[in-house]
Coordinates of C-alpha atoms in Angstrom, one line a residue:
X3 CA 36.2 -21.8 -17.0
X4 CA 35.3 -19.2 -14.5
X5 CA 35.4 -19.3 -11.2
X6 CA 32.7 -17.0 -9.3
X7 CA 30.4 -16.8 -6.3
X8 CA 27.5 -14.5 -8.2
X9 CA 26.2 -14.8 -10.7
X10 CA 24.5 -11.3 -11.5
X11 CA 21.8 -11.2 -14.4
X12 CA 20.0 -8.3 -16.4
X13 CA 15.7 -8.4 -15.8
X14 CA 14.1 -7.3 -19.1
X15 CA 15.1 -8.8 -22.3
X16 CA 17.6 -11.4 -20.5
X17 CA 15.2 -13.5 -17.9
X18 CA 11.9 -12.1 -18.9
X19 CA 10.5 -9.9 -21.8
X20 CA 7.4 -7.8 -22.2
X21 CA 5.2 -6.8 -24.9
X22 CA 7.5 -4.1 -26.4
X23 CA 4.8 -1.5 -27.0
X24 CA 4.2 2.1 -25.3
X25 CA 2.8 1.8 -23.2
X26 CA 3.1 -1.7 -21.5
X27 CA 0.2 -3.7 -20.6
X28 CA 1.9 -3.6 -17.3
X29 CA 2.3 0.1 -17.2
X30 CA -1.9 0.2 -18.2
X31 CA -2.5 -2.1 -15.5
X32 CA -0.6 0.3 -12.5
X33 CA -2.1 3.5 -14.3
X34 CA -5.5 1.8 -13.9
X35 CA -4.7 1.0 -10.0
X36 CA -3.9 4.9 -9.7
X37 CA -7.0 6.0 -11.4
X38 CA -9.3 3.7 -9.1
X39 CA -7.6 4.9 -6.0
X40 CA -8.7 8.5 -6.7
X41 CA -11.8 9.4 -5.1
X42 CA -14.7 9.7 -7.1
X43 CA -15.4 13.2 -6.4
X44 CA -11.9 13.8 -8.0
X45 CA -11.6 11.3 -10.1
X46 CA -11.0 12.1 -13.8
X47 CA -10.9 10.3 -16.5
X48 CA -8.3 7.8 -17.8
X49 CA -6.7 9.7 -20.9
X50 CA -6.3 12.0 -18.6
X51 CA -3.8 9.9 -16.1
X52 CA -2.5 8.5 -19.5
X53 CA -1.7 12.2 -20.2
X54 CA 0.0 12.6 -17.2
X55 CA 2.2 9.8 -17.0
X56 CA 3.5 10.6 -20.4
X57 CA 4.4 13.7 -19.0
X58 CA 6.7 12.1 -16.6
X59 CA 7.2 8.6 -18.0
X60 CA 11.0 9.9 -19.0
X61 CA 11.5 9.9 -14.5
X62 CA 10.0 6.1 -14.0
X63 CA 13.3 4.2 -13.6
X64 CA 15.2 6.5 -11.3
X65 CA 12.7 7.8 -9.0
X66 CA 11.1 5.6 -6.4
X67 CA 7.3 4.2 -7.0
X68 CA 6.0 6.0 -4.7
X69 CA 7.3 9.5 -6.1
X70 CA 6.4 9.0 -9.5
X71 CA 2.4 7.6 -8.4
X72 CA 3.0 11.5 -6.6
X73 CA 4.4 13.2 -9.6
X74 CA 1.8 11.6 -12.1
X75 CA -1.3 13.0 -9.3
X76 CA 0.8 16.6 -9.5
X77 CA 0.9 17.0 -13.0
X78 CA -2.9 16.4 -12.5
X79 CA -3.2 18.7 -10.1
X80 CA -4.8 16.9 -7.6
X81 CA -4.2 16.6 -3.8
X82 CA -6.2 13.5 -2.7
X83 CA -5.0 13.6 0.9
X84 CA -2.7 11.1 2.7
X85 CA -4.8 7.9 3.0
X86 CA -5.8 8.1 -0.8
X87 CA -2.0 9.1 -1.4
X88 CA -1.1 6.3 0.3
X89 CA -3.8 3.7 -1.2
X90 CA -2.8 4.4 -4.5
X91 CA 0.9 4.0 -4.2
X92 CA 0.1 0.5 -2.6
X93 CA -2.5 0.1 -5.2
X94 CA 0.6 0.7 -7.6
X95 CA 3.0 -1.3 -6.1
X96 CA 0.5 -4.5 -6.0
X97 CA 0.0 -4.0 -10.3
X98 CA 3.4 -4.2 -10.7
X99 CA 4.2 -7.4 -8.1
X100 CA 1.1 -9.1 -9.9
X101 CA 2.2 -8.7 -13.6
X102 CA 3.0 -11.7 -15.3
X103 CA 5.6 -11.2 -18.3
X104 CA 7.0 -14.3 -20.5
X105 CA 9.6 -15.8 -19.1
X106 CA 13.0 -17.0 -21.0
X107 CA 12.5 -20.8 -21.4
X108 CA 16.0 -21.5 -19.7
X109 CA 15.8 -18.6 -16.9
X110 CA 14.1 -21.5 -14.4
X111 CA 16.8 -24.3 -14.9
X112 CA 19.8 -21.7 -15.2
X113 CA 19.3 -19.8 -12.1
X114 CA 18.2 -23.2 -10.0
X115 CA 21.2 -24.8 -11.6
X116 CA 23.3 -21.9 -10.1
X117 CA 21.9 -22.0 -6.6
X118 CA 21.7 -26.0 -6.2
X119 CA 25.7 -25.2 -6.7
X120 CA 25.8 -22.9 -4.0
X121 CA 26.2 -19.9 -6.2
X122 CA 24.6 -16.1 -5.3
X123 CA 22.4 -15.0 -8.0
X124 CA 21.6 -11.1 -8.4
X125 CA 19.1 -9.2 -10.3
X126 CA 20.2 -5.4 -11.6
X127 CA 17.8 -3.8 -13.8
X128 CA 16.9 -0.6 -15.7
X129 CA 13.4 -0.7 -14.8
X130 CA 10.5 1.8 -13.1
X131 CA 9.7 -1.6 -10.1
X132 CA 10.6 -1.6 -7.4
X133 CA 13.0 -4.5 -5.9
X134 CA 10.1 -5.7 -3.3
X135 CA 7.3 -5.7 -6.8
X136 CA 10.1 -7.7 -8.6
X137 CA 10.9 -10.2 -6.3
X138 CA 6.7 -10.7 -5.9
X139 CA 6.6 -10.9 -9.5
X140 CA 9.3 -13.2 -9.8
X141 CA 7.9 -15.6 -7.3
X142 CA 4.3 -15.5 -9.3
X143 CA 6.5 -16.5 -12.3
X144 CA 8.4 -19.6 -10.6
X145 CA 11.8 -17.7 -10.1
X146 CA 11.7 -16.1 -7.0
X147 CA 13.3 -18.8 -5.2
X148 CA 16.3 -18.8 -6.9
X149 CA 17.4 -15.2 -6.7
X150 CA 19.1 -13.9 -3.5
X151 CA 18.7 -10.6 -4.6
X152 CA 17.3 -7.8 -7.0
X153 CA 18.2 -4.2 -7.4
X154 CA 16.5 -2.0 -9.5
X155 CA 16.9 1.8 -10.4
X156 CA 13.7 2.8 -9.1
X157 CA 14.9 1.5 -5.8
X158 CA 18.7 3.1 -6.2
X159 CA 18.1 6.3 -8.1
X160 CA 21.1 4.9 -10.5
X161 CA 20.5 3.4 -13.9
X162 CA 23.2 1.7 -15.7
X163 CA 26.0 1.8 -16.9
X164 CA 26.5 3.4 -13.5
X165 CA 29.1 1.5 -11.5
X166 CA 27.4 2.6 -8.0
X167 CA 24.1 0.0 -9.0
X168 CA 26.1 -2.7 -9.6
X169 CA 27.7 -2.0 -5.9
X170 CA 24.9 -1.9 -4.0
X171 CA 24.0 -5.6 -5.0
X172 CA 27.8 -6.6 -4.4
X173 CA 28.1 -4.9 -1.0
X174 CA 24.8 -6.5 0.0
X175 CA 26.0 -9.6 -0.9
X176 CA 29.6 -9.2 0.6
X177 CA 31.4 -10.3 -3.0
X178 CA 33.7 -8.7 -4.5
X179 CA 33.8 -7.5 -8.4
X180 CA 36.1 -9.8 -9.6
X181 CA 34.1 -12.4 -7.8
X182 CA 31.3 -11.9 -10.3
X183 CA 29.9 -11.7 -14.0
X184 CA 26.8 -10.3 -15.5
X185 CA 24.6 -11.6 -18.1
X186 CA 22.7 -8.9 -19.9
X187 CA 21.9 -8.1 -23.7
X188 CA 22.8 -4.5 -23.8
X189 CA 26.2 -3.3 -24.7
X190 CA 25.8 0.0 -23.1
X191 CA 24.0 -0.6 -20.2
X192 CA 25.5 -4.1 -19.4
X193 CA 28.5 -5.2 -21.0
X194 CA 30.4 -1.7 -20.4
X195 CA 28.7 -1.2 -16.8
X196 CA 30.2 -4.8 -16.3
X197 CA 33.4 -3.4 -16.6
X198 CA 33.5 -0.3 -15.4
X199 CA 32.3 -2.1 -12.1
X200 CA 35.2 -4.3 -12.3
X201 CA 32.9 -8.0 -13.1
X202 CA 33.2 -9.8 -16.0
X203 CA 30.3 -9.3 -18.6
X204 CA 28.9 -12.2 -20.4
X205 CA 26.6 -11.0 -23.5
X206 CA 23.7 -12.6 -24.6
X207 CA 23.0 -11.8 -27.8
X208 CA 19.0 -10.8 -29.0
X209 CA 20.3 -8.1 -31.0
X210 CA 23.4 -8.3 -33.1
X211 CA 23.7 -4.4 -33.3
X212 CA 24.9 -4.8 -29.2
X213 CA 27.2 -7.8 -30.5
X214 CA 28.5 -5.5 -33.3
X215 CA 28.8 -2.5 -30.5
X216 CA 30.4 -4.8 -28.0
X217 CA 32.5 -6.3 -30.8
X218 CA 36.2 -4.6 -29.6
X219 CA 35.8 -5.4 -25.5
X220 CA 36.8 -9.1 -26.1
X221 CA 33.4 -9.6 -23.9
X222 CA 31.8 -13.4 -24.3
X223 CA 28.5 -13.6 -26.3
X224 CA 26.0 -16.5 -26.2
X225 CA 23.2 -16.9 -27.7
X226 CA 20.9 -18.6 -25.3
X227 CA 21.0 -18.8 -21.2
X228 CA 21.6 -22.1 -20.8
X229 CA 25.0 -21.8 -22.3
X230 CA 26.2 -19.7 -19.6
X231 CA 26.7 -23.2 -17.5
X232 CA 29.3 -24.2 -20.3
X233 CA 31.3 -21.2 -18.9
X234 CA 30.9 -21.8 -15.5
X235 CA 31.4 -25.7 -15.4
X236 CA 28.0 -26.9 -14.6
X237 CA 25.5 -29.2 -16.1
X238 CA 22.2 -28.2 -16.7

């Protein structure tokens, strides 16, 4: 049984899932927000942004919103002043907080199990939101109450497996590693950034090529959320 005081969880794939086509119904919807914040006199058409942001998609998860909605109006070689600069970033940031992605049918019970406990629950993700559009996005979806905090590479400029985003959410939250586990389904990104941060990975298993990957690090797979409470001694 483990005894922690977070409980730190991947985003995409673990608690929620998209569509899992390029590009993202999510990623159409902020692309769209950019395009109607240009002003009509320099407005051009859609392919045209979705030209652009495939120029600079490869950027979205470690730069912050607000420089890639810049970079994508660069490659377009347009300079829409500051107030239009500004309304599309905002315009952008509102898409993202307002996208509404299925949710994992145990996420809701696990992570309010974990709080009514007095656990911390953390959110590190590998993903082009920021923390603010996630945590909005997570409250539309009925799990925003039950996550202290979320940190995302956009926000931190560091993707995983890179120990330094796993700190920032454990500083913020004054634990320490060994204090901790992560739930995620990637070996690479979540199992070995785990440990290389010192926390103790739990796997959850949607692909068996990251259980076969992961095979030799002794980590623990499950195959659905819910039995992560097994682990930690609580009742669902």
């Amino acid at each position: 049984m483990y005894v922690v005081k977070l409980v730190s969880f991947d985003l995409w794939d673990t608690l929620i899932f998209d569509e899992g086509v390029e590009p993202e119904s999510y990623t159409l919807k902020r692309l769209e927000a950019i395009w109607k914040s240009i002003p009509s006199d320099k407005k051009p058409g859609f392919n045209n942004v979705l030209e652009a942001y495939r120029v600079v998609k490869h950027v979205k998860g470690f730069i912050k919103p607000e420089d890639f909605v810049k970079a994508i109006l660069l490659v377009l070689g347009l300079d829409i002043g500051w107030q239009a600069m500004r309304q599309a970033i905002d315009a952008y940031e509102e898409a993202s907080g307002n996208y509404t992605p299925r949710v994992d049918p145990d996420a809701r019970d696990v992570l309010k199990t974990l709080k009514e406990n007095g656990l911390k629950t953390m959110i590190v993700s590998d993903t082009s939101f920021s923390g603010s559009s996630v945590k909005k996005m997570l409250s539309n979806i009925g799990l925003g109450e039950y996550v202290d905090l979320v940190i995302t590479s956009a926000d931190t400029g560091f993707l995983k497996p890179d120990p330094r985003i796993f700190k920032v959410g454990l500083e913020k939250l004054g634990v320490n590693p060994w204090e901790a586990i992560h739930v995620g389904d990637s070996c690479s990104r979540d199992v070995i950034g785990a440990l290389l941060t010192g926390l103790r990975p739990v796997l959850l298993a949607r692909r068996m090529e990251s259980v076969e990957n992961c095979g030799r690090t002794g980590v623990t797979v499950i195959s659905r959320l819910k039995e992560l409470m097994d682990l930690i001694g609580f009742k669902l």
